[in-house]
mmCIF file of C-alpha atoms in Angstrom:
data_model
loop_
_atom_site.group_PDB
_atom_site.id
_atom_site.type_symbol
_atom_site.label_atom_id
_atom_site.label_comp_id
_atom_site.label_asym_id
_atom_site.label_seq_id
_atom_site.Cartn_x
_atom_site.Cartn_y
_atom_site.Cartn_z
ATOM 1 C CA MET A 54 40.870 -2.395 28.421
ATOM 2 C CA ARG A 55 44.187 -0.598 28.349
ATOM 3 C CA THR A 56 47.161 -2.167 26.602
ATOM 4 C CA TYR A 57 50.781 -1.148 27.091
ATOM 5 C CA ALA A 58 53.444 -0.215 24.553
ATOM 6 C CA ILE A 59 56.191 -1.894 26.604
ATOM 7 C CA PRO A 60 54.861 -5.296 27.746
ATOM 8 C CA LEU A 61 57.466 -7.063 29.888
ATOM 9 C CA VAL A 62 55.264 -9.297 32.011
ATOM 10 C CA PRO A 63 56.412 -12.825 32.961
ATOM 11 C CA GLY A 64 53.489 -14.373 31.084
ATOM 12 C CA PRO A 65 51.092 -14.599 29.496
ATOM 13 C CA THR A 66 53.374 -12.808 27.080
ATOM 14 C CA THR A 67 52.455 -10.548 24.203
ATOM 15 C CA VAL A 68 51.121 -12.520 21.220
ATOM 16 C CA PRO A 69 52.691 -11.703 17.827
ATOM 17 C CA ALA A 70 50.389 -10.792 14.941
ATOM 18 C CA GLU A 71 51.216 -13.988 13.032
ATOM 19 C CA ILE A 72 50.033 -16.126 15.953
ATOM 20 C CA ARG A 73 46.976 -13.937 16.576
ATOM 21 C CA ALA A 74 46.002 -14.382 12.941
ATOM 22 C CA ALA A 75 45.757 -18.151 13.404
ATOM 23 C CA TYR A 76 42.988 -17.622 15.959
ATOM 24 C CA GLN A 77 40.988 -15.581 13.436
ATOM 25 C CA GLU A 78 40.669 -18.347 10.844
ATOM 26 C CA ASP A 79 37.445 -20.316 10.499
ATOM 27 C CA TYR A 80 38.107 -24.014 11.021
ATOM 28 C CA GLY A 81 35.871 -27.030 10.717
ATOM 29 C CA SER A 82 34.962 -29.557 13.404
ATOM 30 C CA ALA A 83 38.054 -30.942 15.102
ATOM 31 C CA ASP A 84 36.049 -34.094 15.864
ATOM 32 C CA LEU A 85 35.368 -34.802 12.201
ATOM 33 C CA GLU A 86 37.946 -33.295 9.853
ATOM 34 C CA PRO A 87 41.112 -35.234 8.902
ATOM 35 C CA GLU A 88 43.010 -31.946 8.619
ATOM 36 C CA TYR A 89 42.829 -31.525 12.390
ATOM 37 C CA TYR A 90 44.575 -34.834 13.022
ATOM 38 C CA GLU A 91 47.246 -33.975 10.457
ATOM 39 C CA LEU A 92 47.860 -30.655 12.210
ATOM 40 C CA TYR A 93 48.004 -32.380 15.604
ATOM 41 C CA ALA A 94 50.632 -34.853 14.352
ATOM 42 C CA GLU A 95 52.674 -32.076 12.744
ATOM 43 C CA THR A 96 52.589 -30.008 15.936
ATOM 44 C CA GLN A 97 53.667 -33.013 17.995
ATOM 45 C CA GLU A 98 56.766 -33.318 15.796
ATOM 46 C CA GLN A 99 57.513 -29.613 16.162
ATOM 47 C CA LEU A 100 57.312 -29.920 19.944
ATOM 48 C CA ARG A 101 59.541 -33.001 19.930
ATOM 49 C CA ALA A 102 62.210 -30.960 18.163
ATOM 50 C CA ILE A 103 61.880 -28.032 20.582
ATOM 51 C CA LEU A 104 61.870 -30.224 23.697
ATOM 52 C CA GLY A 105 64.553 -32.683 22.642
ATOM 53 C CA THR A 106 62.500 -35.864 22.810
ATOM 54 C CA ARG A 107 61.135 -38.794 20.866
ATOM 55 C CA ASN A 108 58.586 -39.474 23.602
ATOM 56 C CA ALA A 109 54.860 -39.121 23.090
ATOM 57 C CA VAL A 110 53.553 -35.547 23.180
ATOM 58 C CA VAL A 111 50.068 -34.945 24.575
ATOM 59 C CA ILE A 112 48.340 -31.633 23.794
ATOM 60 C CA MET A 113 45.319 -30.934 26.000
ATOM 61 C CA THR A 114 42.789 -28.122 25.825
ATOM 62 C CA GLY A 115 43.228 -25.963 28.914
ATOM 63 C CA GLU A 116 45.933 -23.820 30.507
ATOM 64 C CA ALA A 117 49.176 -25.503 31.641
ATOM 65 C CA MET A 118 47.693 -26.303 35.052
ATOM 66 C CA VAL A 119 45.514 -28.950 33.384
ATOM 67 C CA VAL A 120 48.597 -31.025 32.556
ATOM 68 C CA LEU A 121 50.358 -30.242 35.840
ATOM 69 C CA TRP A 122 47.406 -31.811 37.652
ATOM 70 C CA GLY A 123 46.705 -34.458 35.031
ATOM 71 C CA ALA A 124 50.231 -35.854 35.033
ATOM 72 C CA LEU A 125 50.154 -36.226 38.824
ATOM 73 C CA ARG A 126 46.668 -37.722 39.004
ATOM 74 C CA SER A 127 47.426 -40.125 36.167
ATOM 75 C CA THR A 128 50.560 -41.560 37.806
ATOM 76 C CA LEU A 129 50.173 -41.297 41.592
ATOM 77 C CA ARG A 130 48.108 -43.286 44.064
ATOM 78 C CA PRO A 131 47.560 -42.561 47.768
ATOM 79 C CA GLY A 132 50.637 -43.665 49.691
ATOM 80 C CA ASP A 133 53.099 -43.292 46.812
ATOM 81 C CA ARG A 134 56.358 -41.635 47.865
ATOM 82 C CA VAL A 135 57.372 -38.379 46.181
ATOM 83 C CA VAL A 136 60.493 -36.234 46.548
ATOM 84 C CA ALA A 137 59.524 -32.651 45.676
ATOM 85 C CA VAL A 138 62.385 -30.263 44.937
ATOM 86 C CA ALA A 139 61.135 -26.817 45.946
ATOM 87 C CA THR A 140 62.991 -23.551 45.404
ATOM 88 C CA GLY A 141 59.926 -21.352 45.195
ATOM 89 C CA VAL A 142 56.180 -20.941 44.927
ATOM 90 C CA PHE A 143 55.584 -23.511 42.202
ATOM 91 C CA GLY A 144 57.909 -26.166 43.592
ATOM 92 C CA HIS A 145 56.026 -26.037 46.892
ATOM 93 C CA GLY A 146 52.743 -25.883 44.989
ATOM 94 C CA ILE A 147 53.453 -29.130 43.150
ATOM 95 C CA ALA A 148 54.333 -30.770 46.479
ATOM 96 C CA ASP A 149 50.950 -29.685 47.833
ATOM 97 C CA MET A 150 49.172 -31.009 44.739
ATOM 98 C CA ALA A 151 50.797 -34.423 45.212
ATOM 99 C CA ARG A 152 49.769 -34.412 48.898
ATOM 100 C CA ARG A 153 46.164 -33.718 47.931
ATOM 101 C CA ILE A 154 46.224 -36.843 45.790
ATOM 102 C CA GLY A 155 47.331 -38.742 48.889
ATOM 103 C CA ALA A 156 51.035 -39.138 48.163
ATOM 104 C CA GLU A 157 53.620 -39.134 50.943
ATOM 105 C CA VAL A 158 55.725 -36.117 50.016
ATOM 106 C CA GLU A 159 59.255 -35.334 51.166
ATOM 107 C CA VAL A 160 60.029 -31.698 50.330
ATOM 108 C CA VAL A 161 63.655 -30.834 49.639
ATOM 109 C CA GLY A 162 63.277 -27.121 50.231
ATOM 110 C CA PHE A 163 65.647 -24.275 49.456
ATOM 111 C CA ASP A 164 65.564 -20.554 50.060
ATOM 112 C CA TYR A 165 63.640 -18.762 47.329
ATOM 113 C CA ASP A 166 66.779 -16.898 46.221
ATOM 114 C CA GLU A 167 68.853 -20.023 45.542
ATOM 115 C CA ALA A 168 68.855 -22.849 43.014
ATOM 116 C CA ALA A 169 68.463 -26.484 44.005
ATOM 117 C CA ASP A 170 71.551 -28.315 45.260
ATOM 118 C CA PRO A 171 71.720 -31.768 43.590
ATOM 119 C CA GLN A 172 73.639 -33.200 46.551
ATOM 120 C CA ARG A 173 70.717 -32.569 48.895
ATOM 121 C CA VAL A 174 68.324 -34.004 46.336
ATOM 122 C CA GLU A 175 70.474 -37.124 46.093
ATOM 123 C CA GLU A 176 70.386 -37.576 49.872
ATOM 124 C CA ALA A 177 66.577 -37.448 49.809
ATOM 125 C CA ILE A 178 66.326 -39.902 46.909
ATOM 126 C CA ARG A 179 68.589 -42.387 48.683
ATOM 127 C CA ARG A 180 66.615 -42.094 51.920
ATOM 128 C CA VAL A 181 63.054 -42.015 50.562
ATOM 129 C CA ARG A 182 63.325 -44.254 47.473
ATOM 130 C CA PRO A 183 60.481 -42.376 45.794
ATOM 131 C CA LYS A 184 58.208 -43.313 42.939
ATOM 132 C CA MET A 185 58.525 -39.764 41.602
ATOM 133 C CA VAL A 186 60.823 -36.750 41.821
ATOM 134 C CA THR A 187 59.218 -33.392 40.970
ATOM 135 C CA MET A 188 61.058 -30.216 40.029
ATOM 136 C CA VAL A 189 60.456 -26.811 38.458
ATOM 137 C CA HIS A 190 62.945 -25.843 35.759
ATOM 138 C CA CYS A 191 62.347 -22.075 35.954
ATOM 139 C CA GLU A 192 60.717 -20.689 39.100
ATOM 140 C CA THR A 193 59.047 -17.685 37.512
ATOM 141 C CA PRO A 194 58.198 -15.807 40.764
ATOM 142 C CA SER A 195 61.876 -15.748 41.775
ATOM 143 C CA GLY A 196 63.638 -15.873 38.399
ATOM 144 C CA ILE A 197 65.667 -18.980 39.307
ATOM 145 C CA LEU A 198 66.746 -21.628 36.781
ATOM 146 C CA ASN A 199 67.238 -25.019 38.423
ATOM 147 C CA PRO A 200 69.756 -27.768 37.481
ATOM 148 C CA VAL A 201 67.346 -30.240 35.904
ATOM 149 C CA ALA A 202 70.054 -32.112 33.980
ATOM 150 C CA GLU A 203 71.978 -32.904 37.172
ATOM 151 C CA VAL A 204 68.871 -34.078 39.018
ATOM 152 C CA GLY A 205 67.831 -36.126 35.988
ATOM 153 C CA ALA A 206 71.163 -37.952 36.174
ATOM 154 C CA LEU A 207 70.400 -38.811 39.813
ATOM 155 C CA VAL A 208 66.915 -40.010 38.906
ATOM 156 C CA ASP A 209 68.490 -42.303 36.334
ATOM 157 C CA ARG A 210 71.266 -43.540 38.643
ATOM 158 C CA TYR A 211 68.871 -44.458 41.445
ATOM 159 C CA GLU A 212 66.253 -45.855 39.052
ATOM 160 C CA VAL A 213 63.455 -43.582 40.234
ATOM 161 C CA PRO A 214 60.425 -44.562 38.125
ATOM 162 C CA LEU A 215 59.266 -41.023 37.305
ATOM 163 C CA PHE A 216 60.865 -37.592 36.867
ATOM 164 C CA TYR A 217 58.231 -34.827 36.625
ATOM 165 C CA VAL A 218 59.487 -31.418 35.446
ATOM 166 C CA ASP A 219 57.524 -28.170 35.214
ATOM 167 C CA ALA A 220 59.077 -26.425 32.201
ATOM 168 C CA VAL A 221 56.229 -23.961 31.681
ATOM 169 C CA SER A 222 58.411 -20.830 31.687
ATOM 170 C CA SER A 223 61.598 -22.360 30.274
ATOM 171 C CA ALA A 224 60.559 -24.455 27.253
ATOM 172 C CA ALA A 225 61.453 -22.722 23.966
ATOM 173 C CA GLY A 226 63.509 -20.137 25.864
ATOM 174 C CA VAL A 227 66.392 -22.179 27.258
ATOM 175 C CA PRO A 228 67.897 -25.539 26.261
ATOM 176 C CA LEU A 229 65.689 -28.442 27.333
ATOM 177 C CA ARG A 230 66.670 -32.043 26.543
ATOM 178 C CA VAL A 231 63.869 -34.253 27.773
ATOM 179 C CA ASP A 232 65.343 -37.594 26.727
ATOM 180 C CA GLU A 233 68.950 -36.822 27.643
ATOM 181 C CA TRP A 234 67.880 -35.538 31.079
ATOM 182 C CA ARG A 235 65.640 -38.577 31.686
ATOM 183 C CA ILE A 236 62.463 -36.554 32.086
ATOM 184 C CA ASP A 237 59.395 -38.788 32.085
ATOM 185 C CA LEU A 238 56.745 -36.081 32.348
ATOM 186 C CA CYS A 239 57.720 -32.662 30.991
ATOM 187 C CA LEU A 240 54.969 -30.064 31.485
ATOM 188 C CA VAL A 241 54.737 -27.075 29.148
ATOM 189 C CA GLY A 242 52.374 -24.149 28.592
ATOM 190 C CA THR A 243 51.723 -22.091 25.481
ATOM 191 C CA GLN A 244 51.625 -18.628 27.073
ATOM 192 C CA LYS A 245 55.278 -18.119 28.026
ATOM 193 C CA CYS A 246 58.177 -18.570 25.604
ATOM 194 C CA LEU A 247 55.897 -19.828 22.831
ATOM 195 C CA SER A 248 53.932 -16.545 23.007
ATOM 196 C CA ALA A 249 50.481 -17.965 22.306
ATOM 197 C CA LEU A 250 47.374 -17.683 24.485
ATOM 198 C CA PRO A 251 47.004 -19.706 27.722
ATOM 199 C CA ASP A 252 44.711 -22.265 26.121
ATOM 200 C CA LEU A 253 46.687 -25.515 25.822
ATOM 201 C CA GLY A 254 48.671 -27.734 28.144
ATOM 202 C CA ILE A 255 51.471 -29.917 26.786
ATOM 203 C CA VAL A 256 53.116 -32.949 28.386
ATOM 204 C CA THR A 257 55.718 -35.350 27.072
ATOM 205 C CA VAL A 258 55.198 -38.906 28.305
ATOM 206 C CA SER A 259 57.891 -41.601 28.395
ATOM 207 C CA GLU A 260 57.158 -45.300 27.954
ATOM 208 C CA ARG A 261 57.889 -45.777 31.679
ATOM 209 C CA ALA A 262 55.270 -43.167 32.470
ATOM 210 C CA TRP A 263 52.711 -44.696 30.078
ATOM 211 C CA GLU A 264 52.987 -48.035 31.857
ATOM 212 C CA ILE A 265 52.278 -46.357 35.202
ATOM 213 C CA VAL A 266 49.407 -44.369 33.662
ATOM 214 C CA ARG A 267 47.888 -47.682 32.555
ATOM 215 C CA GLU A 268 48.255 -49.168 36.053
ATOM 216 C CA VAL A 269 46.784 -46.157 37.881
ATOM 217 C CA ASP A 270 43.896 -45.905 35.386
ATOM 218 C CA TYR A 271 42.771 -42.432 36.481
ATOM 219 C CA ALA A 272 39.597 -41.088 34.855
ATOM 220 C CA GLY A 273 38.875 -37.366 34.525
ATOM 221 C CA TYR A 274 39.041 -34.413 32.148
ATOM 222 C CA ASP A 275 42.783 -34.109 32.761
ATOM 223 C CA ALA A 276 43.555 -37.849 32.469
ATOM 224 C CA LEU A 277 46.493 -38.727 30.242
ATOM 225 C CA GLY A 278 45.348 -42.266 29.465
ATOM 226 C CA PRO A 279 42.871 -41.534 26.645
ATOM 227 C CA PHE A 280 45.533 -39.566 24.761
ATOM 228 C CA ARG A 281 47.898 -42.493 24.292
ATOM 229 C CA THR A 282 46.079 -43.705 21.186
ATOM 230 C CA ALA A 283 43.893 -40.666 20.473
ATOM 231 C CA LEU A 284 45.645 -39.747 17.244
ATOM 232 C CA GLU A 285 45.746 -43.218 15.708
ATOM 233 C CA ASP A 286 42.178 -43.925 16.850
ATOM 234 C CA ARG A 287 41.000 -40.543 15.523
ATOM 235 C CA TRP A 288 39.161 -40.078 18.801
ATOM 236 C CA PHE A 289 39.773 -37.492 21.517
ATOM 237 C CA PRO A 290 38.056 -37.642 24.923
ATOM 238 C CA TYR A 291 36.485 -34.201 24.381
ATOM 239 C CA THR A 292 36.195 -31.660 21.591
ATOM 240 C CA PRO A 293 39.649 -30.078 21.181
ATOM 241 C CA SER A 294 40.330 -26.475 20.202
ATOM 242 C CA TRP A 295 41.398 -26.322 16.571
ATOM 243 C CA HIS A 296 42.071 -22.594 16.869
ATOM 244 C CA ALA A 297 44.450 -23.093 19.777
ATOM 245 C CA LEU A 298 46.286 -25.917 18.018
ATOM 246 C CA ALA A 299 46.666 -23.853 14.844
ATOM 247 C CA ALA A 300 48.124 -20.983 16.866
ATOM 248 C CA LEU A 301 50.522 -23.341 18.658
ATOM 249 C CA ASN A 302 51.622 -24.725 15.306
ATOM 250 C CA VAL A 303 52.481 -21.210 14.122
ATOM 251 C CA ALA A 304 54.288 -20.495 17.402
ATOM 252 C CA CYS A 305 56.415 -23.628 17.031
ATOM 253 C CA ARG A 306 57.102 -22.798 13.394
ATOM 254 C CA ARG A 307 58.417 -19.392 14.464
ATOM 255 C CA VAL A 308 60.775 -20.938 17.020
ATOM 256 C CA LEU A 309 62.097 -23.607 14.664
ATOM 257 C CA GLY A 310 62.337 -21.133 11.791
ATOM 258 C CA GLU A 311 64.596 -18.878 13.847
ATOM 259 C CA GLY A 312 66.633 -21.899 14.941
ATOM 260 C CA LEU A 313 66.788 -23.209 18.503
ATOM 261 C CA GLU A 314 70.358 -22.073 19.150
ATOM 262 C CA ASN A 315 69.505 -18.588 17.877
ATOM 263 C CA VAL A 316 66.417 -18.478 20.102
ATOM 264 C CA PHE A 317 68.421 -19.496 23.161
ATOM 265 C CA ARG A 318 71.167 -16.984 22.348
ATOM 266 C CA ARG A 319 68.610 -14.191 21.957
ATOM 267 C CA HIS A 320 67.147 -14.957 25.384
ATOM 268 C CA GLU A 321 70.616 -15.085 26.993
ATOM 269 C CA GLU A 322 71.736 -11.812 25.442
ATOM 270 C CA VAL A 323 68.558 -9.919 26.282
ATOM 271 C CA ALA A 324 68.618 -11.238 29.863
ATOM 272 C CA ALA A 325 72.265 -10.235 30.324
ATOM 273 C CA TYR A 326 71.557 -6.736 28.981
ATOM 274 C CA CYS A 327 68.529 -6.388 31.259
ATOM 275 C CA ARG A 328 70.472 -7.400 34.362
ATOM 276 C CA GLU A 329 73.398 -5.091 33.583
ATOM 277 C CA ARG A 330 71.045 -2.139 33.165
ATOM 278 C CA LEU A 331 69.266 -2.968 36.432
ATOM 279 C CA LYS A 332 72.526 -3.156 38.375
ATOM 280 C CA ALA A 333 73.658 0.142 36.858
ATOM 281 C CA MET A 334 70.465 1.701 38.269
ATOM 282 C CA GLY A 335 71.444 0.514 41.742
ATOM 283 C CA LEU A 336 68.809 -2.223 41.861
ATOM 284 C CA ARG A 337 69.552 -5.612 43.419
ATOM 285 C CA LEU A 338 68.795 -8.855 41.617
ATOM 286 C CA PHE A 339 66.804 -11.326 43.697
ATOM 287 C CA PRO A 340 68.804 -14.531 43.006
ATOM 288 C CA ARG A 341 71.631 -14.777 45.531
ATOM 289 C CA ARG A 342 74.023 -15.664 42.716
ATOM 290 C CA GLU A 343 73.539 -14.126 39.305
ATOM 291 C CA GLU A 344 74.422 -17.363 37.495
ATOM 292 C CA TRP A 345 71.221 -18.855 38.913
ATOM 293 C CA SER A 346 69.129 -16.270 37.040
ATOM 294 C CA SER A 347 66.875 -17.557 34.279
ATOM 295 C CA PRO A 348 67.315 -16.267 30.714
ATOM 296 C CA THR A 349 63.526 -15.926 30.483
ATOM 297 C CA VAL A 350 62.687 -13.763 33.514
ATOM 298 C CA THR A 351 64.582 -11.461 35.858
ATOM 299 C CA ALA A 352 63.482 -10.995 39.468
ATOM 300 C CA VAL A 353 64.531 -7.764 41.182
ATOM 301 C CA TYR A 354 64.102 -6.406 44.686
ATOM 302 C CA VAL A 355 61.643 -3.524 44.866
ATOM 303 C CA PRO A 356 63.639 -0.372 45.756
ATOM 304 C CA GLU A 357 63.213 0.676 49.385
ATOM 305 C CA ASP A 358 62.367 4.261 48.446
ATOM 306 C CA LEU A 359 59.613 3.302 45.973
ATOM 307 C CA PRO A 360 57.019 0.743 47.175
ATOM 308 C CA TRP A 361 55.750 -1.740 44.605
ATOM 309 C CA PRO A 362 52.244 -0.233 44.101
ATOM 310 C CA GLU A 363 53.767 3.177 43.384
ATOM 311 C CA LEU A 364 56.506 1.746 41.162
ATOM 312 C CA ASP A 365 53.896 -0.201 39.211
ATOM 313 C CA ARG A 366 51.706 2.899 38.840
ATOM 314 C CA ARG A 367 54.560 5.045 37.558
ATOM 315 C CA LEU A 368 55.744 2.423 35.087
ATOM 316 C CA ARG A 369 52.234 1.997 33.719
ATOM 317 C CA ALA A 370 51.986 5.760 33.292
ATOM 318 C CA ARG A 371 54.970 5.446 30.935
ATOM 319 C CA GLY A 372 53.391 2.599 29.010
ATOM 320 C CA MET A 373 55.369 -0.191 30.658
ATOM 321 C CA VAL A 374 53.939 -3.170 32.510
ATOM 322 C CA VAL A 375 55.975 -5.716 34.469
ATOM 323 C CA GLY A 376 54.945 -8.317 37.032
ATOM 324 C CA GLY A 377 54.841 -8.276 40.790
ATOM 325 C CA SER A 378 55.694 -11.520 42.539
ATOM 326 C CA LEU A 379 53.752 -14.171 44.425
ATOM 327 C CA GLY A 380 53.572 -15.757 47.864
ATOM 328 C CA PRO A 381 56.181 -14.512 50.352
ATOM 329 C CA LEU A 382 57.814 -12.400 47.624
ATOM 330 C CA ALA A 383 54.693 -10.309 46.934
ATOM 331 C CA GLY A 384 55.476 -6.619 47.352
ATOM 332 C CA LYS A 385 59.186 -7.327 47.805
ATOM 333 C CA VAL A 386 60.182 -8.429 44.317
ATOM 334 C CA PHE A 387 59.107 -7.462 40.823
ATOM 335 C CA ARG A 388 59.736 -9.413 37.643
ATOM 336 C CA ILE A 389 60.685 -8.511 34.104
ATOM 337 C CA GLY A 390 59.589 -11.078 31.538
ATOM 338 C CA HIS A 391 61.990 -11.233 28.586
ATOM 339 C CA MET A 392 60.639 -14.470 27.158
ATOM 340 C CA GLY A 393 59.269 -15.442 23.776
ATOM 341 C CA ALA A 394 58.333 -12.435 21.667
ATOM 342 C CA GLN A 395 59.310 -10.188 24.598
ATOM 343 C CA ALA A 396 62.952 -11.330 24.393
ATOM 344 C CA ASP A 397 63.395 -8.440 22.007
ATOM 345 C CA PRO A 398 66.459 -6.180 22.403
ATOM 346 C CA GLU A 399 64.657 -2.989 21.416
ATOM 347 C CA LEU A 400 61.642 -3.702 23.628
ATOM 348 C CA VAL A 401 63.847 -4.430 26.643
ATOM 349 C CA ARG A 402 65.967 -1.325 25.961
ATOM 350 C CA ARG A 403 62.844 0.828 25.965
ATOM 351 C CA GLY A 404 61.719 -0.867 29.160
ATOM 352 C CA MET A 405 65.016 -0.217 30.911
ATOM 353 C CA ASP A 406 64.938 3.416 29.776
ATOM 354 C CA ALA A 407 61.429 3.832 31.210
ATOM 355 C CA LEU A 408 62.415 2.218 34.509
ATOM 356 C CA GLU A 409 65.508 4.396 34.746
ATOM 357 C CA GLU A 410 63.394 7.518 34.222
ATOM 358 C CA VAL A 411 60.936 6.439 36.933
ATOM 359 C CA LEU A 412 63.732 5.829 39.439
ATOM 360 C CA ALA A 413 65.453 9.127 38.627
ATOM 361 C CA GLU A 414 62.184 11.008 39.073
ATOM 362 C CA ALA A 415 61.474 9.304 42.412
ATOM 363 C CA ARG A 416 64.960 10.066 43.748
ATOM 364 C CA ARG A 417 64.955 13.776 42.968
#
């Protein structure tokens, strides 16, 4: 399989050697060895620091989608009312997931090139009186960062029982304050800003959420319930991946070792540089207002004179790989992932140079 010297995909991101090395170690049985439980507890504390919470942290074997589904199934019953804030593919996707569980879902939809407007969300909360509000922090396909803090304040003011936030492509790349923003279920993956493999799903669970989990009593591979006491009981509902947990531990150690504020600054600076270079090339950013752009991913309109398949082919020929987009944006927008290990000034500079060369060649 070919690899690329300039990886700027929006995830799964490139995995640093230090994290890859953790996967190569030979571990014992996670079901039997006390060292596994010690590592699990240590990694929970690392994640609490990164996510700004004292809530419980559940780490499940499986890609982030396992916790996106599990958190919904563990807290919703048919007929429960949900307000789903949707500014893109994943916001609408979560709304559809809740519907499939049987929830009555009110979608507060926005154009894909704009961030959520808290005023419209407030109107829906007042009208619907939901059990849950769902929201995506960073809509990766469109490069939009949504105002989670403002919506969290509304959730708190109107005493909505549950606030469910998909932070898969924002956690460890932008500030995230789970407790301060009143997030009950914060969903995180390992393959974006943490730069590990897509093998674990992470969810923070508030005490409010745990009580609802107990009442719903959902049973399944992705159920949250068994994890409430898994560490103290020394019993997990299935054999966990020690290798994946060890790699996540190293990934968290890297983030905390650099310092959260330094990590966030690096992402902001690299994103700003990327966007300035793109505009200088005559390309148009997808977000209607630049301040809505995420520090972890930049979405750009495909140039009219160079269709996406051809642009992708030419970039790959120069050793650079970026991402197309999804849903209604497929073929119209491409994405540059400057998250995690890819939020590297030199890597992004090389990427912008390669893109500039491709555009100049196409316009001759």
